[in-house]
Every structure is written in structure tokens, then in C-alpha cells.
């Protein structure tokens, strides 16, 4: 395979040599290293990516190998992360699946690779404006901290090789690196990674400023190095004389931070003195030696007291520990000096990864909390690392290590890539209300990742959600059970209350109209008494019952005329017997459940709100004018009466309905394709003795919604029709329509 590639790409390195150099890096940097594992992951990687080539023209596998090298050298955590880094693009870019990786390398590595893939899948190539939300999104996708570290290494290598990409992509990736990944590296304490990411991004985003700073640094380099030597030499001598073992360096800060200083201070590079910091790294485990060394330095140079910072006693939240001081150096120039032990230095450069290898006792700085949750998480990671690193089985610990922050939140996208944060368990309805109240009110469904889902679908992080609306749609009571967000709940409730007021108004109008016809008037107190007699809370509730047709205005007027309302306890309600007496016609389609009937027909009518058909469970409400009104037991309009076991409610069953046909409606949604309507009507009419009364179809975004009103004999027949319809290609939902 190597020959084939080197034929295509002459400058590529042979895989064998690559593997050997990677192993050498691992041996040098890692405390222990399973070389078999790394060889195996390497072979898998080369084989899986053998077909593809990078934008630079090199074989693709060079990328994961270099990412693995960064993980080994610059993060230096463990061999598992090196192996996972080798495999990090396999799921995304090759035909291998997470199951394949699990079979070959076990759950831990498969999990890490899966996390890295999810990030690429969901996060990248989307425009995300809020950096903090983005960072949380990243965290919510990751269950193993090593996935973040690999992602950072991946980004670093992509930034190092960014020149091969077209300019627009370069710009977007650099922006993202500066806004998201560099701060992330900082939070995790990966200082070197952060600096390099910043400088690489800076170079792409503002090439002229980058060149300016780089050139100026270059030009002043000889002078600066000479100066650093003049500062360092006496320190070296003095410290050595006091028996300290140490390394001392002086090097410039990264270009981006120098540029930031120039901007914020409005000064030219030559006027900025803290371009570099002198660093004393003590070869000791005793942090007291740092203070001792500090004392020795201040014997040589005068410190500026207000610039002294003790990050040993009070570490930074990302785990950084060091003494910082600024002294007056030769020629009166201020010089920053950092003093730390070797272990502290490792942590400063490698952050959480180093915590895994070095135990460090530390407290928490309360001042540093721009994102308390994230800080808390990092603190938690660190504590786990520390606790565990005192013991032997750190590996085992890492395997069970799972991220548990932000697991109660999900992150989903609009079709335009805008990010929405929702609580776990949120549904498309919550999402619709999160976008706009109107969209919520008219939401009939949603496409998630291009597929139609029901309204109560539980959204997952990374879902792309497109809301489908219909002007005929309106919130209903069951929506309150579907949503979890406060916003959606309150809007639905508000809408339902508004509807209730409308019904009350209708009911009131209806009653007043009848009263006017009969030339009657009714005092409000009288109405209240009637309401109470009928076990309604107040007259508004009575109006509502009138508005929904639960009781008839005649019934109220009758009560008024018989004055029975004055004696509420004895309010005579018509008994079942009275009603059977009244009724002398009609079929025997409805029978009272607990009363033996002698075949005497009842006077009844079907409620229009729920259109019961034989087979439905039914109950009746006794009215005066129109006998028993038959409702479905599930009808929202009878729920209150049912709950209160109201005396006007009678239990019913279906009797002999003969040849009667019943009106019902179906709501059908599906792909809006040619011939769909024909398929639907054909399916409906193929059932014996079915008639379609009306069809009402709307279409939007390639999806149609149709309300089909039909005559059927019973629920059994209706079920058969629904079954047939569901089998039609492109049909999404078929449900009994309850009316708007
Ligand atoms: Mn990659």
C-alpha cells in the first residue's frame, strides 16, 4: 500500500517509518505505552483511509497519525487516547462503523471515537454565533474527557495544515478556532496548545497584523536575547550558589497575545516590555522552594509589589500554579518572572492531562467564575484525576469516566443552523414555541433530520428541526402533556383560556337570544343560583357549558320557569324514566347501561363536538329540549362532568343501530406527491358501505394535511380504513380527527 501512495504522492512518508517515529514519541512522553495497541490502531487507520487523500495531496492517514502524535507529545495523557486519535476519523470518513471499532478495540476507544465523530457531525459546518453555548454543546456531546483532548489535537493539526484549504473555509475554521477551541484549551489548562491555536488563527484572520508583529519580534530578537541573557545570568549564579536545581528560560509570549497588548495599550511593539517572561522551573517537589527562589531573585532585582501574584497559594481555576512577579531589570525595564516546580510546569502546559499524572493539592479561586458550571465541571474532572492518580488503577478509572454535566439539556438546530437550547425531554412543540408563539399555535408536526416525527417525539442533541404549520391547527388540551418548557405551557394555557372565554361568550349570547325570543329576562343572581343548582362553579362555567353544547338553553330556561332554581337541593332533574316516557320515536341505537330497557326507544342526539360512532365508549348528558346528548367518553366536554360524577350524566351503550351511518373525520398527513389523493380516496372507498362527505387538503413544504369527512358504520370499519391508509407509500400519520 505504501508503494501505491508514494507513487501518487512522492513526498509522503512510508507508513512503517511513520509508525516507528510515533512509537518513539509515545515511549518518550507516556508513562506507559501498550505498543501492540498502537500498532494495531495504526494499521487499522492506514487501511481504513487507504483510498483517500488530504487537500494537501498527502495520503489521508497522515492526518490521524499527526493528531496522535500531538496527543502523545503535547498532551501526553495515555496510550488509549493515542489509539483513539489514530481512529478519530474512521467512522466519519470510511465505511467502518462504531461497532467495527468496538469489536476491534473495545468500548472505551469506540466511545471516544464516537464522541469525536459526533462533534464533527453536529458542530462543524454550522454557523454558531454564541461561543458559550457552543462550548456547552461540545461538552454535552462528550462522555469521555479524552474526546475533547483529541478534538483539540485534531483542530491543532488542521490549523497547522490550513494553507491547503480554500480561503473562505480557512477563514471560518480560524474564526471558530479563536472563538471556541482556544478558550477551551485555556479552560482545560492546555497553555501551549492554546497559544499555538491562537497564533495559527491570528495568521489566517489578520495576516498583515500577524506579519507586522512577527517581523518586529524578529528584528528585535538579537537585542532582546542579549537583554534576557543579562537578566538571567546573575539569577542563575545566585540560585545555584544556594543549592537550587532548576531550568531557566526566557522566551517571547505568543504573537496573538502580544498583538492584543499592542491593541489594548495602544503602543508599538518596541514600547511593550513584557513581551517575554523569564521562567524558573525548579527540579523539586517542594513548593516552598518557589518562595525561597523568589526571595533570592528579589535580592538581585527590585520587585514591583503590586505585580506579585501567588498562584501557588491560590491557583487559577484551570489548575495553573506559579509565582508571578515583575522586577526592575537592567536599564530600569520591567521584567516578568515566573517561578514554579516541574510538576506545576507540566500542569501549566498540559492542564487536565497532567493532573492525571501529577497529584497536586489545590483549592478553588472564587474570583474566577465567568461560567460557574464549566468551572465546576473542570474542577470535578481535576478532583477525579487527583484522587485517582494516587492509586494504581488509573486506567480502570478512566474507562468508567463519564461526563455528567449538561446531560439535562439538549441542543438542537433550526434549518438555518441556529442553535436552540432546550431541556431534556423537549418535543417539537417546545421547539416551535421557542421560535415563535404563532409557529407554536399552528404546529402540526415536525421534520427532524428530514424525517416526519410525531408531536410528542423527544428531541435529541444535534437534531435539526423543521416545524410544519397549518393555519387550521390550534392548541388543544392534550398539548399541555406534550410540552415540557414553561414558555410553551404558558402559551398553550393562555390560548385555551382565551378559547374558553370565547365559548362562554357564545353560551351567554345563545341564552340571551332564546330569552329575548320568549320575552323573558333573567337576573344575574338568578343565573348564579341555576349554575349552583347544576353544580357549576359560577355563571361563567354555566355559559361555557352552554357554549360547548353540554347543556341546552332550553334546559336552563325550563329550570328558570319552574322556579326550581330557588331550591337547589331539590332541583328536579328529569329521570331516565321520564325521558323514555317523553321519547316515542327514534331507533333503539342507544341503551342505558345500568337500566333494563324494554325496547322503548330513547330520545337522543349525537354531540357534534366528538361525533361518536358505534364501537366508541359513550356517555350521555340529560338535556330537557333534546333528550340525551351522546358523547364519546373521551370527549373533552364531558370530562368535568365525569370527574364530578354529575347526576345529569348517564352511562350508555350502543344498541341496535340498524343500517344507520355515522359521520366521522380522519386527519391524514403525508408526502405531497402526485397521485396521493387518488390513492387515499381509493383506499377509503374500497371499504364496503363507506362514503366520503368532504375533503379538505392543505399542502406546505412537500407535506400535505388532509381532513377527510366520511360516513362509516362503526369503529371496526373505521379501523380497517385507517389500516389501509397507513399502508399507502408516503403516508405519515392517519388519526381520527376530533374537530378544530
Ligand atoms: Mn480529523
PDB file of N, CA, C and O in Angstrom, residues 499-539:
ATOM      1  N   UNK A 499     -59.859  30.616  24.453  1.00  0.00           N
ATOM      2  CA  UNK A 499     -60.910  29.854  23.793  1.00  0.00           C
ATOM      3  C   UNK A 499     -62.095  29.646  24.730  1.00  0.00           C
ATOM      4  O   UNK A 499     -63.238  29.702  24.321  1.00  0.00           O
ATOM      5  N   UNK A 500     -61.766  29.423  25.994  1.00  0.00           N
ATOM      6  CA  UNK A 500     -62.798  29.196  26.981  1.00  0.00           C
ATOM      7  C   UNK A 500     -63.675  30.444  27.115  1.00  0.00           C
ATOM      8  O   UNK A 500     -64.896  30.366  27.150  1.00  0.00           O
ATOM      9  N   UNK A 501     -62.981  31.592  27.163  1.00  0.00           N
ATOM     10  CA  UNK A 501     -63.733  32.846  27.247  1.00  0.00           C
ATOM     11  C   UNK A 501     -64.659  33.010  26.038  1.00  0.00           C
ATOM     12  O   UNK A 501     -65.798  33.425  26.173  1.00  0.00           O
ATOM     13  N   UNK A 502     -64.148  32.646  24.872  1.00  0.00           N
ATOM     14  CA  UNK A 502     -64.964  32.753  23.659  1.00  0.00           C
ATOM     15  C   UNK A 502     -66.210  31.869  23.761  1.00  0.00           C
ATOM     16  O   UNK A 502     -67.313  32.289  23.440  1.00  0.00           O
ATOM     17  N   UNK A 503     -66.006  30.633  24.232  1.00  0.00           N
ATOM     18  CA  UNK A 503     -67.132  29.703  24.380  1.00  0.00           C
ATOM     19  C   UNK A 503     -68.141  30.245  25.389  1.00  0.00           C
ATOM     20  O   UNK A 503     -69.352  30.117  25.204  1.00  0.00           O
ATOM     21  N   UNK A 504     -67.609  30.818  26.464  1.00  0.00           N
ATOM     22  CA  UNK A 504     -68.500  31.393  27.469  1.00  0.00           C
ATOM     23  C   UNK A 504     -69.346  32.485  26.840  1.00  0.00           C
ATOM     24  O   UNK A 504     -70.550  32.581  27.061  1.00  0.00           O
ATOM     25  N   UNK A 505     -68.674  33.309  26.047  1.00  0.00           N
ATOM     26  CA  UNK A 505     -69.364  34.401  25.397  1.00  0.00           C
ATOM     27  C   UNK A 505     -70.446  33.855  24.472  1.00  0.00           C
ATOM     28  O   UNK A 505     -71.597  34.300  24.509  1.00  0.00           O
ATOM     29  N   UNK A 506     -70.096  32.841  23.682  1.00  0.00           N
ATOM     30  CA  UNK A 506     -71.070  32.204  22.790  1.00  0.00           C
ATOM     31  C   UNK A 506     -72.266  31.684  23.566  1.00  0.00           C
ATOM     32  O   UNK A 506     -73.414  31.871  23.166  1.00  0.00           O
ATOM     33  N   UNK A 507     -71.979  31.006  24.687  1.00  0.00           N
ATOM     34  CA  UNK A 507     -73.036  30.427  25.503  1.00  0.00           C
ATOM     35  C   UNK A 507     -73.970  31.506  26.029  1.00  0.00           C
ATOM     36  O   UNK A 507     -75.196  31.356  26.003  1.00  0.00           O
ATOM     37  N   UNK A 508     -73.372  32.589  26.468  1.00  0.00           N
ATOM     38  CA  UNK A 508     -74.165  33.690  27.003  1.00  0.00           C
ATOM     39  C   UNK A 508     -75.063  34.268  25.909  1.00  0.00           C
ATOM     40  O   UNK A 508     -76.262  34.489  26.128  1.00  0.00           O
ATOM     41  N   UNK A 509     -74.478  34.482  24.726  1.00  0.00           N
ATOM     42  CA  UNK A 509     -75.242  35.031  23.596  1.00  0.00           C
ATOM     43  C   UNK A 509     -76.428  34.125  23.262  1.00  0.00           C
ATOM     44  O   UNK A 509     -77.538  34.587  23.035  1.00  0.00           O
ATOM     45  N   UNK A 510     -76.124  32.808  23.261  1.00  0.00           N
ATOM     46  CA  UNK A 510     -77.143  31.819  22.913  1.00  0.00           C
ATOM     47  C   UNK A 510     -78.326  31.906  23.865  1.00  0.00           C
ATOM     48  O   UNK A 510     -79.490  31.954  23.465  1.00  0.00           O
ATOM     49  N   UNK A 511     -78.023  31.967  25.150  1.00  0.00           N
ATOM     50  CA  UNK A 511     -79.073  32.013  26.160  1.00  0.00           C
ATOM     51  C   UNK A 511     -79.869  33.310  26.051  1.00  0.00           C
ATOM     52  O   UNK A 511     -81.107  33.307  26.079  1.00  0.00           O
ATOM     53  N   UNK A 512     -79.142  34.400  25.881  1.00  0.00           N
ATOM     54  CA  UNK A 512     -79.828  35.695  25.811  1.00  0.00           C
ATOM     55  C   UNK A 512     -80.753  35.767  24.600  1.00  0.00           C
ATOM     56  O   UNK A 512     -81.847  36.328  24.673  1.00  0.00           O
ATOM     57  N   UNK A 513     -80.311  35.158  23.501  1.00  0.00           N
ATOM     58  CA  UNK A 513     -81.122  35.159  22.291  1.00  0.00           C
ATOM     59  C   UNK A 513     -82.441  34.419  22.523  1.00  0.00           C
ATOM     60  O   UNK A 513     -83.521  34.915  22.186  1.00  0.00           O
ATOM     61  N   UNK A 514     -82.328  33.248  23.175  1.00  0.00           N
ATOM     62  CA  UNK A 514     -83.548  32.470  23.444  1.00  0.00           C
ATOM     63  C   UNK A 514     -84.476  33.218  24.393  1.00  0.00           C
ATOM     64  O   UNK A 514     -85.685  33.208  24.236  1.00  0.00           O
ATOM     65  N   UNK A 515     -83.864  33.848  25.389  1.00  0.00           N
ATOM     66  CA  UNK A 515     -84.667  34.582  26.365  1.00  0.00           C
ATOM     67  C   UNK A 515     -85.426  35.715  25.682  1.00  0.00           C
ATOM     68  O   UNK A 515     -86.609  35.933  25.933  1.00  0.00           O
ATOM     69  N   UNK A 516     -84.711  36.409  24.791  1.00  0.00           N
ATOM     70  CA  UNK A 516     -85.364  37.510  24.074  1.00  0.00           C
ATOM     71  C   UNK A 516     -86.553  37.002  23.276  1.00  0.00           C
ATOM     72  O   UNK A 516     -87.611  37.602  23.256  1.00  0.00           O
ATOM     73  N   UNK A 517     -86.369  35.851  22.637  1.00  0.00           N
ATOM     74  CA  UNK A 517     -87.449  35.264  21.832  1.00  0.00           C
ATOM     75  C   UNK A 517     -88.692  35.017  22.672  1.00  0.00           C
ATOM     76  O   UNK A 517     -89.818  35.202  22.239  1.00  0.00           O
ATOM     77  N   UNK A 518     -88.440  34.542  23.912  1.00  0.00           N
ATOM     78  CA  UNK A 518     -89.546  34.204  24.811  1.00  0.00           C
ATOM     79  C   UNK A 518     -89.995  35.404  25.635  1.00  0.00           C
ATOM     80  O   UNK A 518     -90.827  35.273  26.518  1.00  0.00           O
ATOM     81  N   UNK A 519     -89.344  36.544  25.326  1.00  0.00           N
ATOM     82  CA  UNK A 519     -89.673  37.759  26.065  1.00  0.00           C
ATOM     83  C   UNK A 519     -89.430  37.628  27.561  1.00  0.00           C
ATOM     84  O   UNK A 519     -90.212  38.073  28.376  1.00  0.00           O
ATOM     85  N   UNK A 520     -88.360  36.961  27.897  1.00  0.00           N
ATOM     86  CA  UNK A 520     -88.035  36.756  29.311  1.00  0.00           C
ATOM     87  C   UNK A 520     -86.777  37.532  29.659  1.00  0.00           C
ATOM     88  O   UNK A 520     -85.938  37.800  28.802  1.00  0.00           O
ATOM     89  N   UNK A 521     -86.668  37.861  30.911  1.00  0.00           N
ATOM     90  CA  UNK A 521     -85.389  38.404  31.376  1.00  0.00           C
ATOM     91  C   UNK A 521     -84.932  37.555  32.548  1.00  0.00           C
ATOM     92  O   UNK A 521     -85.731  36.869  33.182  1.00  0.00           O
ATOM     93  N   UNK A 522     -83.667  37.624  32.820  1.00  0.00           N
ATOM     94  CA  UNK A 522     -83.139  36.816  33.915  1.00  0.00           C
ATOM     95  C   UNK A 522     -82.096  37.633  34.664  1.00  0.00           C
ATOM     96  O   UNK A 522     -81.194  38.219  34.060  1.00  0.00           O
ATOM     97  N   UNK A 523     -82.247  37.694  35.954  1.00  0.00           N
ATOM     98  CA  UNK A 523     -81.308  38.472  36.766  1.00  0.00           C
ATOM     99  C   UNK A 523     -80.014  37.674  36.941  1.00  0.00           C
ATOM    100  O   UNK A 523     -80.063  36.453  37.011  1.00  0.00           O
ATOM    101  N   UNK A 524     -78.885  38.364  37.026  1.00  0.00           N
ATOM    102  CA  UNK A 524     -77.607  37.655  37.203  1.00  0.00           C
ATOM    103  C   UNK A 524     -77.608  36.733  38.422  1.00  0.00           C
ATOM    104  O   UNK A 524     -77.086  35.615  38.359  1.00  0.00           O
ATOM    105  N   UNK A 525     -78.274  37.180  39.526  1.00  0.00           N
ATOM    106  CA  UNK A 525     -78.294  36.344  40.737  1.00  0.00           C
ATOM    107  C   UNK A 525     -79.041  35.045  40.465  1.00  0.00           C
ATOM    108  O   UNK A 525     -78.699  33.975  40.955  1.00  0.00           O
ATOM    109  N   UNK A 526     -80.091  35.171  39.673  1.00  0.00           N
ATOM    110  CA  UNK A 526     -80.883  34.007  39.301  1.00  0.00           C
ATOM    111  C   UNK A 526     -79.998  33.000  38.544  1.00  0.00           C
ATOM    112  O   UNK A 526     -80.053  31.802  38.791  1.00  0.00           O
ATOM    113  N   UNK A 527     -79.202  33.559  37.654  1.00  0.00           N
ATOM    114  CA  UNK A 527     -78.305  32.707  36.864  1.00  0.00           C
ATOM    115  C   UNK A 527     -77.297  31.997  37.749  1.00  0.00           C
ATOM    116  O   UNK A 527     -76.998  30.823  37.557  1.00  0.00           O
ATOM    117  N   UNK A 528     -76.775  32.727  38.724  1.00  0.00           N
ATOM    118  CA  UNK A 528     -75.827  32.106  39.651  1.00  0.00           C
ATOM    119  C   UNK A 528     -76.479  30.943  40.377  1.00  0.00           C
ATOM    120  O   UNK A 528     -75.882  29.892  40.569  1.00  0.00           O
ATOM    121  N   UNK A 529     -77.745  31.162  40.801  1.00  0.00           N
ATOM    122  CA  UNK A 529     -78.444  30.093  41.524  1.00  0.00           C
ATOM    123  C   UNK A 529     -78.628  28.869  40.638  1.00  0.00           C
ATOM    124  O   UNK A 529     -78.432  27.738  41.069  1.00  0.00           O
ATOM    125  N   UNK A 530     -78.986  29.116  39.385  1.00  0.00           N
ATOM    126  CA  UNK A 530     -79.159  27.978  38.465  1.00  0.00           C
ATOM    127  C   UNK A 530     -77.819  27.251  38.275  1.00  0.00           C
ATOM    128  O   UNK A 530     -77.745  26.018  38.322  1.00  0.00           O
ATOM    129  N   UNK A 531     -76.771  28.059  38.113  1.00  0.00           N
ATOM    130  CA  UNK A 531     -75.442  27.462  37.942  1.00  0.00           C
ATOM    131  C   UNK A 531     -75.110  26.554  39.114  1.00  0.00           C
ATOM    132  O   UNK A 531     -74.679  25.412  38.945  1.00  0.00           O
ATOM    133  N   UNK A 532     -75.357  27.048  40.342  1.00  0.00           N
ATOM    134  CA  UNK A 532     -75.060  26.241  41.519  1.00  0.00           C
ATOM    135  C   UNK A 532     -75.933  25.005  41.595  1.00  0.00           C
ATOM    136  O   UNK A 532     -75.475  23.926  41.965  1.00  0.00           O
ATOM    137  N   UNK A 533     -77.205  25.181  41.231  1.00  0.00           N
ATOM    138  CA  UNK A 533     -78.114  24.038  41.253  1.00  0.00           C
ATOM    139  C   UNK A 533     -77.612  22.945  40.319  1.00  0.00           C
ATOM    140  O   UNK A 533     -77.772  21.763  40.582  1.00  0.00           O
ATOM    141  N   UNK A 534     -76.962  23.370  39.224  1.00  0.00           N
ATOM    142  CA  UNK A 534     -76.461  22.391  38.254  1.00  0.00           C
ATOM    143  C   UNK A 534     -75.017  21.995  38.552  1.00  0.00           C
ATOM    144  O   UNK A 534     -74.352  21.367  37.744  1.00  0.00           O
ATOM    145  N   UNK A 535     -74.564  22.403  39.746  1.00  0.00           N
ATOM    146  CA  UNK A 535     -73.219  22.072  40.207  1.00  0.00           C
ATOM    147  C   UNK A 535     -72.116  22.705  39.341  1.00  0.00           C
ATOM    148  O   UNK A 535     -71.039  22.140  39.171  1.00  0.00           O
ATOM    149  N   UNK A 536     -72.418  23.838  38.776  1.00  0.00           N
ATOM    150  CA  UNK A 536     -71.361  24.608  38.123  1.00  0.00           C
ATOM    151  C   UNK A 536     -70.831  25.621  39.122  1.00  0.00           C
ATOM    152  O   UNK A 536     -71.579  26.114  39.970  1.00  0.00           O
ATOM    153  N   UNK A 537     -69.575  25.932  38.976  1.00  0.00           N
ATOM    154  CA  UNK A 537     -68.920  26.808  39.932  1.00  0.00           C
ATOM    155  C   UNK A 537     -69.556  28.201  39.968  1.00  0.00           C
ATOM    156  O   UNK A 537     -69.780  28.767  41.016  1.00  0.00           O
ATOM    157  N   UNK A 538     -69.821  28.724  38.787  1.00  0.00           N
ATOM    158  CA  UNK A 538     -70.411  30.057  38.712  1.00  0.00           C
ATOM    159  C   UNK A 538     -71.113  30.214  37.369  1.00  0.00           C
ATOM    160  O   UNK A 538     -71.164  29.291  36.580  1.00  0.00           O
ATOM    161  N   UNK A 539     -71.606  31.412  37.118  1.00  0.00           N
ATOM    162  CA  UNK A 539     -72.377  31.566  35.886  1.00  0.00           C
ATOM    163  C   UNK A 539     -71.483  31.488  34.643  1.00  0.00           C
ATOM    164  O   UNK A 539     -71.925  31.066  33.596  1.00  0.00           O
TER     165      UNK A 539
END
